[in-house]
Structures are given as structure tokens and as C-alpha cells.
mmCIF file of N, CA and C in Angstrom:
data_model
loop_
_atom_site.group_PDB
_atom_site.id
_atom_site.type_symbol
_atom_site.label_atom_id
_atom_site.label_comp_id
_atom_site.label_asym_id
_atom_site.label_seq_id
_atom_site.Cartn_x
_atom_site.Cartn_y
_atom_site.Cartn_z
ATOM 1 N N MET Z 1 150.887 163.832 121.612
ATOM 2 C CA MET Z 1 150.524 164.471 122.605
ATOM 3 C C MET Z 1 151.873 165.283 123.297
ATOM 4 N N ARG Z 2 153.140 163.897 123.269
ATOM 5 C CA ARG Z 2 154.304 164.825 123.434
ATOM 6 C C ARG Z 2 154.652 166.414 122.001
ATOM 7 N N GLN Z 3 155.113 165.829 121.140
ATOM 8 C CA GLN Z 3 155.004 166.801 120.234
ATOM 9 C C GLN Z 3 153.770 168.617 121.126
ATOM 10 N N ALA Z 4 152.992 168.653 121.616
ATOM 11 C CA ALA Z 4 151.987 169.358 122.454
ATOM 12 C C ALA Z 4 152.905 169.692 123.324
ATOM 13 N N SER Z 5 153.275 169.066 124.348
ATOM 14 C CA SER Z 5 153.780 169.090 125.321
ATOM 15 C C SER Z 5 154.001 169.524 125.409
ATOM 16 N N ARG Z 6 155.975 170.082 124.363
ATOM 17 C CA ARG Z 6 156.469 170.536 123.733
ATOM 18 C C ARG Z 6 156.269 171.436 123.742
ATOM 19 N N GLN Z 7 155.112 171.424 122.217
ATOM 20 C CA GLN Z 7 155.071 173.702 122.289
ATOM 21 C C GLN Z 7 154.421 174.065 123.421
ATOM 22 N N VAL Z 8 153.887 173.497 124.606
ATOM 23 C CA VAL Z 8 153.536 174.290 125.366
ATOM 24 C C VAL Z 8 154.080 174.427 126.632
ATOM 25 N N THR Z 9 155.755 174.206 126.301
ATOM 26 C CA THR Z 9 156.203 174.160 127.484
ATOM 27 C C THR Z 9 157.208 175.331 126.834
ATOM 28 N N GLN Z 10 157.197 175.637 125.584
ATOM 29 C CA GLN Z 10 158.515 176.287 124.824
ATOM 30 C C GLN Z 10 157.839 177.880 125.060
ATOM 31 N N LEU Z 11 156.229 177.460 124.768
ATOM 32 C CA LEU Z 11 155.223 178.588 124.705
ATOM 33 C C LEU Z 11 155.576 179.689 127.022
ATOM 34 N N TYR Z 12 155.399 178.616 127.972
ATOM 35 C CA TYR Z 12 155.803 179.020 128.602
ATOM 36 C C TYR Z 12 157.414 179.586 129.117
ATOM 37 N N ASP Z 13 157.833 178.598 128.963
ATOM 38 C CA ASP Z 13 159.455 178.993 128.751
ATOM 39 C C ASP Z 13 159.620 180.729 128.545
ATOM 40 N N ARG Z 14 159.218 180.655 127.444
ATOM 41 C CA ARG Z 14 159.691 181.880 126.557
ATOM 42 C C ARG Z 14 158.383 183.305 127.029
ATOM 43 N N HIS Z 15 157.928 182.900 127.430
ATOM 44 C CA HIS Z 15 157.429 184.379 129.274
ATOM 45 C C HIS Z 15 158.223 184.318 130.036
ATOM 46 N N PHE Z 16 158.605 182.774 130.555
ATOM 47 C CA PHE Z 16 160.098 182.629 131.777
ATOM 48 C C PHE Z 16 161.123 183.080 131.354
ATOM 49 N N ALA Z 17 161.123 183.218 130.508
ATOM 50 C CA ALA Z 17 163.269 183.461 129.825
ATOM 51 C C ALA Z 17 163.941 184.903 130.541
ATOM 52 N N PRO Z 18 162.927 185.560 130.722
ATOM 53 C CA PRO Z 18 164.221 186.679 131.672
ATOM 54 C C PRO Z 18 164.445 186.550 133.197
ATOM 55 N N THR Z 19 163.554 185.735 133.321
ATOM 56 C CA THR Z 19 163.850 185.293 135.137
ATOM 57 C C THR Z 19 164.082 184.392 134.670
ATOM 58 N N GLY Z 20 165.074 183.428 134.148
ATOM 59 C CA GLY Z 20 166.258 182.654 134.253
ATOM 60 C C GLY Z 20 165.733 181.296 135.080
ATOM 61 N N LEU Z 21 163.713 180.632 135.603
ATOM 62 C CA LEU Z 21 163.769 179.977 135.637
ATOM 63 C C LEU Z 21 163.004 179.242 134.360
ATOM 64 N N ARG Z 22 162.655 178.431 134.311
ATOM 65 C CA ARG Z 22 161.861 177.350 133.737
ATOM 66 C C ARG Z 22 160.871 177.516 134.159
ATOM 67 N N VAL Z 23 159.610 177.271 133.458
ATOM 68 C CA VAL Z 23 158.408 176.527 133.813
ATOM 69 C C VAL Z 23 158.213 175.248 134.547
ATOM 70 N N THR Z 24 158.910 174.473 134.217
ATOM 71 C CA THR Z 24 158.598 173.351 134.629
ATOM 72 C C THR Z 24 159.108 174.052 136.198
ATOM 73 N N GLN Z 25 160.253 174.302 137.044
ATOM 74 C CA GLN Z 25 161.213 174.788 138.015
ATOM 75 C C GLN Z 25 159.759 175.250 138.547
ATOM 76 N N TYR Z 26 159.003 176.665 137.625
ATOM 77 C CA TYR Z 26 158.236 177.385 138.352
ATOM 78 C C TYR Z 26 157.346 176.412 138.597
ATOM 79 N N SER Z 27 156.647 175.297 138.352
ATOM 80 C CA SER Z 27 155.465 174.786 139.019
ATOM 81 C C SER Z 27 155.773 173.822 139.805
ATOM 82 N N VAL Z 28 156.891 173.562 140.359
ATOM 83 C CA VAL Z 28 157.299 172.881 140.980
ATOM 84 C C VAL Z 28 157.386 173.835 142.157
ATOM 85 N N LEU Z 29 157.555 175.333 141.840
ATOM 86 C CA LEU Z 29 157.691 175.892 143.307
ATOM 87 C C LEU Z 29 156.078 176.017 143.500
ATOM 88 N N ARG Z 30 155.595 176.248 142.518
ATOM 89 C CA ARG Z 30 153.556 176.931 142.932
ATOM 90 C C ARG Z 30 153.672 175.370 143.797
ATOM 91 N N MET Z 31 153.431 174.505 143.625
ATOM 92 C CA MET Z 31 152.739 173.019 143.859
ATOM 93 C C MET Z 31 153.347 172.825 145.478
ATOM 94 N N LEU Z 32 154.884 172.686 145.383
ATOM 95 C CA LEU Z 32 154.986 173.142 146.935
ATOM 96 C C LEU Z 32 155.017 173.851 147.578
ATOM 97 N N GLY Z 33 154.852 174.958 147.219
ATOM 98 C CA GLY Z 33 154.513 176.152 147.957
ATOM 99 C C GLY Z 33 152.511 176.374 148.021
ATOM 100 N N ARG Z 34 151.939 175.327 148.001
ATOM 101 C CA ARG Z 34 149.869 175.258 148.023
ATOM 102 C C ARG Z 34 150.485 173.479 149.087
ATOM 103 N N ASN Z 35 151.518 173.108 148.798
ATOM 104 C CA ASN Z 35 151.644 171.860 150.327
ATOM 105 C C ASN Z 35 152.031 171.826 150.767
ATOM 106 N N GLU Z 36 153.150 172.427 151.031
ATOM 107 C CA GLU Z 36 154.139 172.521 151.637
ATOM 108 C C GLU Z 36 154.181 172.199 153.802
ATOM 109 N N PRO Z 37 155.058 171.310 154.306
ATOM 110 C CA PRO Z 37 156.069 171.037 153.760
ATOM 111 C C PRO Z 37 155.644 169.712 152.830
ATOM 112 N N LEU Z 38 156.487 168.921 152.502
ATOM 113 C CA LEU Z 38 155.772 167.578 151.600
ATOM 114 C C LEU Z 38 156.702 166.833 151.539
ATOM 115 N N ALA Z 39 157.067 165.438 151.978
ATOM 116 C CA ALA Z 39 158.076 165.142 151.936
ATOM 117 C C ALA Z 39 158.069 164.713 149.910
ATOM 118 N N MET Z 40 159.753 164.081 149.912
ATOM 119 C CA MET Z 40 159.925 164.215 147.855
ATOM 120 C C MET Z 40 159.368 163.828 147.142
ATOM 121 N N GLN Z 41 158.853 162.200 147.879
ATOM 122 C CA GLN Z 41 158.532 161.270 147.358
ATOM 123 C C GLN Z 41 156.709 161.895 146.749
ATOM 124 N N ALA Z 42 156.229 162.341 147.671
ATOM 125 C CA ALA Z 42 154.872 162.772 147.895
ATOM 126 C C ALA Z 42 155.014 164.415 147.069
ATOM 127 N N LEU Z 43 155.627 164.771 146.911
ATOM 128 C CA LEU Z 43 156.319 166.474 146.174
ATOM 129 C C LEU Z 43 155.504 165.423 143.559
ATOM 130 N N ALA Z 44 156.669 164.387 143.931
ATOM 131 C CA ALA Z 44 156.995 163.719 142.999
ATOM 132 C C ALA Z 44 155.574 163.395 142.313
ATOM 133 N N ASP Z 45 154.896 162.420 143.262
ATOM 134 C CA ASP Z 45 154.167 162.032 142.546
ATOM 135 C C ASP Z 45 153.047 163.378 142.673
ATOM 136 N N ARG Z 46 152.759 164.084 143.432
ATOM 137 C CA ARG Z 46 151.490 165.185 143.101
ATOM 138 C C ARG Z 46 151.461 166.031 141.695
ATOM 139 N N MET Z 47 153.458 165.921 141.533
ATOM 140 C CA MET Z 47 153.651 166.445 140.266
ATOM 141 C C MET Z 47 153.618 165.346 139.215
ATOM 142 N N VAL Z 48 153.233 163.955 139.385
ATOM 143 C CA VAL Z 48 153.163 163.160 138.050
ATOM 144 C C VAL Z 48 154.575 163.151 137.202
ATOM 145 N N MET Z 49 155.866 163.524 138.380
ATOM 146 C CA MET Z 49 157.867 162.929 137.886
ATOM 147 C C MET Z 49 158.084 161.853 139.191
ATOM 148 N N ASP Z 50 159.115 161.288 137.959
ATOM 149 C CA ASP Z 50 159.616 160.641 139.446
ATOM 150 C C ASP Z 50 161.054 161.248 140.040
ATOM 151 N N ARG Z 51 161.059 160.480 141.126
ATOM 152 C CA ARG Z 51 162.214 161.279 142.060
ATOM 153 C C ARG Z 51 163.509 161.624 141.376
ATOM 154 N N THR Z 52 164.164 161.152 140.133
ATOM 155 C CA THR Z 52 164.947 161.939 139.784
ATOM 156 C C THR Z 52 164.863 162.663 139.017
ATOM 157 N N THR Z 53 163.746 163.083 138.230
ATOM 158 C CA THR Z 53 162.955 164.050 137.517
ATOM 159 C C THR Z 53 162.822 164.769 138.299
ATOM 160 N N LEU Z 54 162.080 165.031 139.142
ATOM 161 C CA LEU Z 54 162.064 165.944 140.337
ATOM 162 C C LEU Z 54 164.109 165.844 141.274
ATOM 163 N N SER Z 55 164.120 165.123 141.445
ATOM 164 C CA SER Z 55 165.908 165.821 142.455
ATOM 165 C C SER Z 55 166.255 166.823 141.247
ATOM 166 N N ARG Z 56 166.353 166.705 139.820
ATOM 167 C CA ARG Z 56 167.074 166.791 138.689
ATOM 168 C C ARG Z 56 166.793 168.940 138.943
ATOM 169 N N ALA Z 57 165.395 168.448 139.783
ATOM 170 C CA ALA Z 57 164.819 170.321 139.160
ATOM 171 C C ALA Z 57 164.925 170.607 139.884
ATOM 172 N N LEU Z 58 165.242 170.143 141.216
ATOM 173 C CA LEU Z 58 165.051 170.854 142.724
ATOM 174 C C LEU Z 58 166.715 171.353 142.913
ATOM 175 N N ARG Z 59 167.493 170.527 142.313
ATOM 176 C CA ARG Z 59 168.758 170.883 143.008
ATOM 177 C C ARG Z 59 168.699 172.465 142.413
ATOM 178 N N PRO Z 60 169.076 172.829 141.562
ATOM 179 C CA PRO Z 60 168.908 174.428 141.435
ATOM 180 C C PRO Z 60 168.542 175.550 141.854
ATOM 181 N N LEU Z 61 167.423 174.578 142.420
ATOM 182 C CA LEU Z 61 165.671 175.107 143.105
ATOM 183 C C LEU Z 61 166.848 175.833 144.692
ATOM 184 N N GLU Z 62 167.536 175.176 145.169
ATOM 185 C CA GLU Z 62 168.103 174.556 146.294
ATOM 186 C C GLU Z 62 169.021 175.503 146.101
ATOM 187 N N ARG Z 63 170.205 175.375 145.535
ATOM 188 C CA ARG Z 63 170.849 176.036 145.021
ATOM 189 C C ARG Z 63 171.291 177.541 145.377
ATOM 190 N N GLU Z 64 170.038 177.913 144.775
ATOM 191 C CA GLU Z 64 169.474 179.551 144.378
ATOM 192 C C GLU Z 64 168.922 180.051 146.037
ATOM 193 N N GLY Z 65 168.624 178.574 146.806
ATOM 194 C CA GLY Z 65 168.341 179.439 147.864
ATOM 195 C C GLY Z 65 166.208 179.628 148.034
ATOM 196 N N LEU Z 66 166.070 178.268 147.103
ATOM 197 C CA LEU Z 66 164.337 178.918 146.866
ATOM 198 C C LEU Z 66 163.535 177.764 147.582
ATOM 199 N N VAL Z 67 164.400 176.555 147.764
ATOM 200 C CA VAL Z 67 163.462 175.888 148.374
ATOM 201 C C VAL Z 67 164.528 174.990 149.438
ATOM 202 N N SER Z 68 164.123 174.717 150.614
ATOM 203 C CA SER Z 68 165.180 173.513 151.706
ATOM 204 C C SER Z 68 164.080 172.474 152.878
ATOM 205 N N MET Z 69 165.471 171.771 152.460
ATOM 206 C CA MET Z 69 165.172 170.636 152.705
ATOM 207 C C MET Z 69 165.439 170.507 154.328
ATOM 208 N N ALA Z 70 164.354 169.563 154.570
ATOM 209 C CA ALA Z 70 165.025 169.402 156.768
ATOM 210 C C ALA Z 70 164.441 167.871 156.700
ATOM 211 N N PRO Z 71 165.811 167.211 157.894
ATOM 212 C CA PRO Z 71 164.745 165.247 157.877
ATOM 213 C C PRO Z 71 163.349 165.452 158.074
ATOM 214 N N GLY Z 72 163.320 164.487 157.854
ATOM 215 C CA GLY Z 72 161.659 163.944 157.621
ATOM 216 C C GLY Z 72 161.586 163.034 159.509
ATOM 217 N N ARG Z 73 160.424 162.493 159.004
ATOM 218 C CA ARG Z 73 159.940 161.904 160.661
ATOM 219 C C ARG Z 73 161.000 160.895 160.308
ATOM 220 N N ASP Z 74 161.962 159.716 159.817
ATOM 221 C CA ASP Z 74 162.826 159.212 159.731
ATOM 222 C C ASP Z 74 164.305 159.249 158.376
ATOM 223 N N ALA Z 75 165.001 158.904 158.503
ATOM 224 C CA ALA Z 75 166.774 158.804 158.451
ATOM 225 C C ALA Z 75 166.495 158.968 156.677
ATOM 226 N N ARG Z 76 165.329 158.442 155.932
ATOM 227 C CA ARG Z 76 165.027 158.098 154.859
ATOM 228 C C ARG Z 76 164.015 159.059 154.127
ATOM 229 N N THR Z 77 163.711 160.357 154.673
ATOM 230 C CA THR Z 77 162.569 161.179 154.642
ATOM 231 C C THR Z 77 162.966 162.751 154.368
ATOM 232 N N ARG Z 78 163.149 163.359 153.135
ATOM 233 C CA ARG Z 78 163.377 164.705 153.645
ATOM 234 C C ARG Z 78 162.167 165.146 153.628
ATOM 235 N N LEU Z 79 161.506 166.939 154.160
ATOM 236 C CA LEU Z 79 161.039 167.054 154.360
ATOM 237 C C LEU Z 79 161.377 168.591 153.398
ATOM 238 N N LEU Z 80 160.835 168.651 151.840
ATOM 239 C CA LEU Z 80 160.304 169.671 151.411
ATOM 240 C C LEU Z 80 159.736 170.641 151.875
ATOM 241 N N SER Z 81 160.395 172.283 151.772
ATOM 242 C CA SER Z 81 159.765 173.451 151.966
ATOM 243 C C SER Z 81 160.324 174.940 151.058
ATOM 244 N N LEU Z 82 159.415 175.961 151.086
ATOM 245 C CA LEU Z 82 159.851 177.005 149.867
ATOM 246 C C LEU Z 82 160.142 177.869 151.021
ATOM 247 N N THR Z 83 161.574 178.446 150.518
ATOM 248 C CA THR Z 83 162.140 179.909 151.609
ATOM 249 C C THR Z 83 161.553 180.719 151.724
ATOM 250 N N PRO Z 84 161.493 181.746 152.068
ATOM 251 C CA PRO Z 84 160.738 183.470 152.314
ATOM 252 C C PRO Z 84 161.426 183.521 150.978
ATOM 253 N N ALA Z 85 162.883 183.770 150.491
ATOM 254 C CA ALA Z 85 162.647 184.070 148.959
ATOM 255 C C ALA Z 85 162.244 182.827 147.781
ATOM 256 N N GLY Z 86 161.704 181.808 148.011
ATOM 257 C CA GLY Z 86 161.302 180.813 147.171
ATOM 258 C C GLY Z 86 159.576 181.617 146.859
ATOM 259 N N HIS Z 87 158.617 181.909 148.095
ATOM 260 C CA HIS Z 87 157.926 182.542 148.053
ATOM 261 C C HIS Z 87 157.243 183.930 147.427
ATOM 262 N N ALA Z 88 158.929 184.734 148.183
ATOM 263 C CA ALA Z 88 158.795 186.134 147.363
ATOM 264 C C ALA Z 88 158.698 185.717 145.588
ATOM 265 N N LEU Z 89 159.277 184.983 144.849
ATOM 266 C CA LEU Z 89 159.569 184.435 143.481
ATOM 267 C C LEU Z 89 158.599 184.510 142.898
ATOM 268 N N ILE Z 90 157.530 183.558 143.874
ATOM 269 C CA ILE Z 90 156.212 182.586 142.782
ATOM 270 C C ILE Z 90 155.298 184.175 143.355
ATOM 271 N N GLU Z 91 155.190 184.590 143.453
ATOM 272 C CA GLU Z 91 154.416 185.947 144.227
ATOM 273 C C GLU Z 91 155.162 186.635 142.975
ATOM 274 N N GLU Z 92 156.705 187.114 142.356
ATOM 275 C CA GLU Z 92 156.512 188.169 141.824
ATOM 276 C C GLU Z 92 156.483 187.303 140.335
ATOM 277 N N LEU Z 93 156.979 185.976 139.946
ATOM 278 C CA LEU Z 93 156.500 185.196 138.476
ATOM 279 C C LEU Z 93 155.044 185.332 138.389
ATOM 280 N N ALA Z 94 154.099 185.587 139.164
ATOM 281 C CA ALA Z 94 152.917 184.709 138.808
ATOM 282 C C ALA Z 94 151.949 186.067 137.284
ATOM 283 N N PRO Z 95 152.170 187.484 137.713
ATOM 284 C CA PRO Z 95 152.094 187.858 136.292
ATOM 285 C C PRO Z 95 152.779 187.389 134.831
ATOM 286 N N ALA Z 96 154.160 186.823 135.215
ATOM 287 C CA ALA Z 96 154.568 185.332 133.435
ATOM 288 C C ALA Z 96 153.682 184.363 133.588
ATOM 289 N N TRP Z 97 153.330 184.019 135.135
ATOM 290 C CA TRP Z 97 152.008 183.229 134.542
ATOM 291 C C TRP Z 97 151.134 182.783 133.941
ATOM 292 N N ASP Z 98 150.616 184.275 134.206
ATOM 293 C CA ASP Z 98 149.580 185.035 133.533
ATOM 294 C C ASP Z 98 149.115 184.907 132.348
ATOM 295 N N ARG Z 99 150.821 186.055 131.945
ATOM 296 C CA ARG Z 99 150.450 186.459 130.646
ATOM 297 C C ARG Z 99 150.756 185.190 129.439
ATOM 298 N N ALA Z 100 151.315 184.105 130.600
ATOM 299 C CA ALA Z 100 151.656 182.697 129.548
ATOM 300 C C ALA Z 100 150.300 181.820 128.660
ATOM 301 N N GLN Z 101 149.354 181.505 130.648
ATOM 302 C CA GLN Z 101 147.688 181.260 130.289
ATOM 303 C C GLN Z 101 147.332 182.348 129.508
ATOM 304 N N ALA Z 102 147.291 183.654 129.198
ATOM 305 C CA ALA Z 102 146.564 185.000 128.220
ATOM 306 C C ALA Z 102 146.544 183.905 126.948
ATOM 307 N N GLU Z 103 148.455 184.101 126.053
ATOM 308 C CA GLU Z 103 148.572 183.294 125.457
ATOM 309 C C GLU Z 103 147.920 182.292 124.411
ATOM 310 N N PHE Z 104 148.513 181.749 125.779
ATOM 311 C CA PHE Z 104 147.900 180.076 125.515
ATOM 312 C C PHE Z 104 146.477 180.846 124.983
ATOM 313 N N GLU Z 105 145.496 180.920 125.466
ATOM 314 C CA GLU Z 105 144.209 181.230 125.098
ATOM 315 C C GLU Z 105 143.595 182.215 124.010
ATOM 316 N N THR Z 106 144.623 182.552 123.914
ATOM 317 C CA THR Z 106 144.471 183.613 122.878
ATOM 318 C C THR Z 106 144.325 183.202 121.940
ATOM 319 N N ARG Z 107 145.642 182.611 121.797
ATOM 320 C CA ARG Z 107 145.826 181.029 120.159
ATOM 321 C C ARG Z 107 144.781 179.900 120.128
ATOM 322 N N PHE Z 108 144.243 179.708 121.441
ATOM 323 C CA PHE Z 108 144.309 177.831 121.749
ATOM 324 C C PHE Z 108 142.616 178.366 120.901
ATOM 325 N N GLY Z 109 142.016 179.271 122.315
ATOM 326 C CA GLY Z 109 140.188 179.677 122.198
ATOM 327 C C GLY Z 109 140.200 179.213 123.676
ATOM 328 N N VAL Z 110 139.818 180.114 124.571
ATOM 329 C CA VAL Z 110 139.216 180.223 125.453
ATOM 330 C C VAL Z 110 138.849 178.780 126.188
ATOM 331 N N ALA Z 111 137.379 178.312 125.263
ATOM 332 C CA ALA Z 111 136.223 177.601 126.208
ATOM 333 C C ALA Z 111 137.478 176.387 125.434
ATOM 334 N N GLU Z 112 137.649 175.816 124.283
ATOM 335 C CA GLU Z 112 138.631 174.878 123.834
ATOM 336 C C GLU Z 112 140.448 174.396 125.281
ATOM 337 N N THR Z 113 140.208 176.145 125.794
ATOM 338 C CA THR Z 113 141.347 175.603 126.392
ATOM 339 C C THR Z 113 140.634 175.170 128.085
ATOM 340 N N ARG Z 114 139.647 175.824 128.132
ATOM 341 C CA ARG Z 114 138.597 175.119 129.214
ATOM 342 C C ARG Z 114 138.438 173.248 129.050
ATOM 343 N N ASP Z 115 137.987 172.773 128.228
ATOM 344 C CA ASP Z 115 137.765 171.569 127.763
ATOM 345 C C ASP Z 115 139.235 171.350 127.451
ATOM 346 N N LEU Z 116 140.434 171.223 127.161
ATOM 347 C CA LEU Z 116 140.984 170.496 127.190
ATOM 348 C C LEU Z 116 141.920 170.836 128.643
ATOM 349 N N ARG Z 117 141.456 171.521 129.069
ATOM 350 C CA ARG Z 117 142.174 171.160 131.001
ATOM 351 C C ARG Z 117 141.399 170.123 131.947
ATOM 352 N N GLY Z 118 140.445 170.507 131.140
ATOM 353 C CA GLY Z 118 139.945 168.814 131.763
ATOM 354 C C GLY Z 118 139.754 167.481 131.563
ATOM 355 N N MET Z 119 139.941 167.663 129.764
ATOM 356 C CA MET Z 119 140.057 166.457 129.170
ATOM 357 C C MET Z 119 142.203 165.978 129.715
ATOM 358 N N LEU Z 120 143.060 166.610 130.357
ATOM 359 C CA LEU Z 120 144.303 166.124 130.308
ATOM 360 C C LEU Z 120 144.186 166.312 132.250
ATOM 361 N N SER Z 121 143.052 167.073 132.639
ATOM 362 C CA SER Z 121 143.224 166.304 133.655
ATOM 363 C C SER Z 121 142.710 164.965 134.281
ATOM 364 N N ARG Z 122 141.028 164.511 133.231
ATOM 365 C CA ARG Z 122 140.847 163.371 133.280
ATOM 366 C C ARG Z 122 142.547 162.247 132.740
ATOM 367 N N VAL Z 123 142.885 162.521 131.942
ATOM 368 C CA VAL Z 123 144.043 162.069 131.545
ATOM 369 C C VAL Z 123 144.868 161.844 132.969
ATOM 370 N N VAL Z 124 145.328 162.741 132.851
ATOM 371 C CA VAL Z 124 145.787 162.531 134.265
ATOM 372 C C VAL Z 124 145.774 161.340 135.735
ATOM 373 N N GLY Z 125 144.786 161.362 135.758
ATOM 374 C CA GLY Z 125 143.994 160.437 136.599
ATOM 375 C C GLY Z 125 143.571 158.896 136.395
ATOM 376 N N GLN Z 126 143.674 159.074 135.167
ATOM 377 C CA GLN Z 126 143.305 157.732 134.589
ATOM 378 C C GLN Z 126 144.826 156.733 134.625
ATOM 379 N N VAL Z 127 144.962 157.799 133.816
ATOM 380 C CA VAL Z 127 146.839 157.317 133.430
ATOM 381 C C VAL Z 127 147.902 156.610 134.759
ATOM 382 N N ALA Z 128 148.141 157.971 135.544
ATOM 383 C CA ALA Z 128 148.577 158.044 136.327
ATOM 384 C C ALA Z 128 148.330 156.873 137.923
#
């Protein structure tokens, strides 16, 4: 499972290499864009990541002005949102995502990819 995960990540990262962004960072941006604003823990839960790993992924995104952090309901909560630049980058990089998806489907097969997505969705639901 881990080897397959690393290989798929490498395939997607090759498509994102010209952008300077890793596919994991793009995934964070997309998840946040679909659900903003989100508290850090809520985003970590949706990404199935621990907060420390998510914090490391968010630092460069914040530094580049793609994600903003605002106070939440209490002093311990921070709400994350995409900046206008973050929204624009998601749109700009959508073709790279589509090319990576298409390459995976070409290599693995459309039906097999669909079945794999279904199985992985069940794994995430049962293991998390």
C-alpha cells in the first residue's frame, strides 16, 4: 500500500513539478477551497492527516499568500481560508491535475481506476 501510494504521488508530482507545488499541497488547497473557512483540526480530519503534518504543508502555502489564517471562535481555534491568489492557483493548476488523472487512467485502466477509487474510499471510511 505504501509503495503504491508513493508511486502515485510521484506520478502526480511530475505533473505539478513545473508549478513548484507538490500534489499534497494542491490537495490541501482544493479541500480548503471546497470547504472554507475551516478550522485547522477540521481540515486535518478531512485530509486524514495529523495536525503537525498539515501545519508543515500549510506553512509554504501561507508564506506564498495562498492561504490565510484568522482567529476562530476562541483563542485556540484558527480558521483557514484561501486567498484570491489561492483560488486563482487552483483554477490555473486544474489542467495539471486532469493530465495526471488521465495518465493514471491510461496506465491502470479506466474501469480499474474507478474500482480502485471505490475501494480506497471504503478503506478511508473504515480505517479512519
